[in-house]
């Protein structure tokens, strides 16, 4: 619980800092300095981490196999759960990254002592909400490019169009805004309700959830309640990406709060578990084919000096007894 | 064993989480939940550090004075050698998808047996010692300092993991707690914290070739004993050879198959099959252990013990190797052998001399599993099998963890099984194939003192077994792993009494009809065949 409270307070404090700071005339800091620093930390940190992983050798090919291996010609191979070629492995990875396939398998333990049996019910809730959360986040992220790009590319307008297809309210409600909040809320709620999860949860599990929730809510507030000056914000954004920073007057404080929280997320990202974004591609149990009997996998640090206790040593040890037992020997006694 | 609570009681697992945060809960060693530590002379033989007499229940574990530095340096070394470790330390999101997947968690309710928390035991030190963020945030970020209690906790929980990889299957990032356990054990070995039931067998395998330390002449005697039994049962005198140079095939199986029931029946099945085919195969007393106890310890010993297989194959000049029914052997063979001890360019790509099938799935390792070989024989109609010799058996199949999640043998063994028994049913879908449950005895935990914990860990498997026993009258569970053959009988006696455990080739051996043979009255266990009046008196 300490973790939960700390994370919550941290996010509240960060939001307050930005809201108050921007209100007190520090918009230059929050609109220019912080975003540059945050993005720099993100880029450098992300690269450092991924390069750190990638440059560490993966000594053994340890694919976790989830189905029938490549075997005799009449045995049907589970190509995408137990891939034996790079192509199949690529599909496995794509299914993992795009569809969260491993989570799709999830089951839930159900120990029915009274009936004397243990059952495992299918549990797709985490899969569903995690998928919802990640895809909504992605779409929201893509949508935001309209602030940075002029003219706004057709793809982005298209995404926006579909996203607001229900035409609810003014400004039109984006579905992904809603589902993003629903997704995060679910992820947060299960951490609180499931005792197993709350037991393993740390401040750095709660913090990103609160942070993202705060980002989403402040964004929603800006758009639907404060109805901030979108043109001005776009000027600021374009100023940033074109390296001609400019702070337009009269941007609502809520924008700075939203923007600052996003910057915190950028800067926090490389040092946190959020790096699973990069890590998922490097997981050796998933990104390697199970073809180790067909092709030799090379371990760069394989130590050639490690030798077996040789047969000669063995025979020296047992020669007499071997001869007596009629076992063949290389050297007679 | 006598003190074991009855199954109904053991099933009543308390899954409530403790009031204290996990870092504040100390491990509690009780007889039945830990394995005995490595004996000093065994450590000395293996060249492992800090040989001494100690017990986990002692307050003072007599760690070397600089143990913190050893662990830190070792950890740093492994982080630099294993990308898997590095990535797994960084990317877990503690989503909990793996939490209720571990048989030891299911059977004990101890939250530190949740794979995610098991890994956190190491991760918290990783963060505390190697990351900047954690240094600033301290305990809040889930990091902690290396204390003696941490080592005690590691010992408890990394020797309560059978490296079965079930958790890895469900993890969205494929985080493999088995890998983490493997490396944590490596670290502990560096300060002399290990268990005897891994070290002593490893030492024996190194010196004598088998895990019990049986010397070559005695090994041969045991084999002859089984040969005599085969003669009693079938009237045939099979003639296995040892260390025969120039044989076509070297056959290696876990030595457990020759020493103890029910493995010996599987062993007799091998002998019968080879005799039936008149296969040019030889055995070796030197390389007589398929199971790799080194793989429960560290990469060095895994490599060293595994190397004997190729070493012997080369010396004897065989064409290729066939391996018997074993779990860890196949995990090591599939994922490590060629990398560590290849290339096996002195061998040929395995080609069945009976069917002509070329096993291109083993074109680099040059080693195939007997179950592939037998499945191919059956498919090609090369075996005359009489299922009625196994009448009375309603069989189910136990997918061993290592041949499942470490390689992917599912169809071949089922195909063989269905061809040798009349009735076969699978256990519930969520407990078999890649989702299979561990026997609870893998990775060195198949020792006597660990029985209670192993039976707890056996709860999911035992429960699934009892389900098919009650519903379909299953009375036999077949498997292709020597540890299973050693562990599952006890598990079945406890959780599903009345179910027998067999290896696959025991059933093949029973069903195999030789040309012009004397009619059999007994199976390989010397029990009367159903419907046949045996020479023994009826019960
Ligand atoms: S499933 Fe994977 S990411 Fe989730 S808690 Fe377990 S190890 Fe961590
Ligand atoms: S490898 Fe198996 S025993 Fe170890 S934590 Fe994972 S599920 Fe449990």
PDB file of C-alpha atoms and ligand atoms in Angstrom, chain B residues 92-98 116 170-173 175, ligand 1:
ATOM      1  CA  UNK B  92       8.744  -7.724 -16.110  1.00  0.00           C
ATOM      2  CA  UNK B  93       5.667  -5.554 -15.647  1.00  0.00           C
ATOM      3  CA  UNK B  94       4.393  -7.629 -12.730  1.00  0.00           C
ATOM      4  CA  UNK B  95       1.174  -8.266 -14.576  1.00  0.00           C
ATOM      5  CA  UNK B  96       0.771 -11.467 -12.633  1.00  0.00           C
ATOM      6  CA  UNK B  97      -0.115 -13.601 -15.632  1.00  0.00           C
ATOM      7  CA  UNK B  98       2.436 -16.119 -14.431  1.00  0.00           C
ATOM      8  CA  UNK B 116       7.033 -13.290 -10.710  1.00  0.00           C
ATOM      9  CA  UNK B 170       2.048 -17.492 -20.171  1.00  0.00           C
ATOM     10  CA  UNK B 171       4.289 -14.491 -19.771  1.00  0.00           C
ATOM     11  CA  UNK B 172       3.652 -11.817 -22.384  1.00  0.00           C
ATOM     12  CA  UNK B 173       7.401 -11.284 -22.645  1.00  0.00           C
ATOM     13  CA  UNK B 175      10.201 -14.298 -19.137  1.00  0.00           C
TER      14      UNK B 175
HETATM   15  S1  LIG C   1       3.813 -12.881 -16.661  1.00  0.00           S
HETATM   16 FE1  LIG C   1       5.844 -12.072 -17.174  1.00  0.00          FE
HETATM   17  S2  LIG C   1       5.597  -9.860 -17.062  1.00  0.00           S
HETATM   18 FE2  LIG C   1       3.829 -10.746 -16.029  1.00  0.00          FE
HETATM   19  S3  LIG C   1       4.453 -10.842 -13.900  1.00  0.00           S
HETATM   20 FE3  LIG C   1       4.982 -12.802 -14.791  1.00  0.00          FE
HETATM   21  S4  LIG C   1       7.097 -12.593 -15.436  1.00  0.00           S
HETATM   22 FE4  LIG C   1       6.319 -10.538 -15.078  1.00  0.00          FE
END
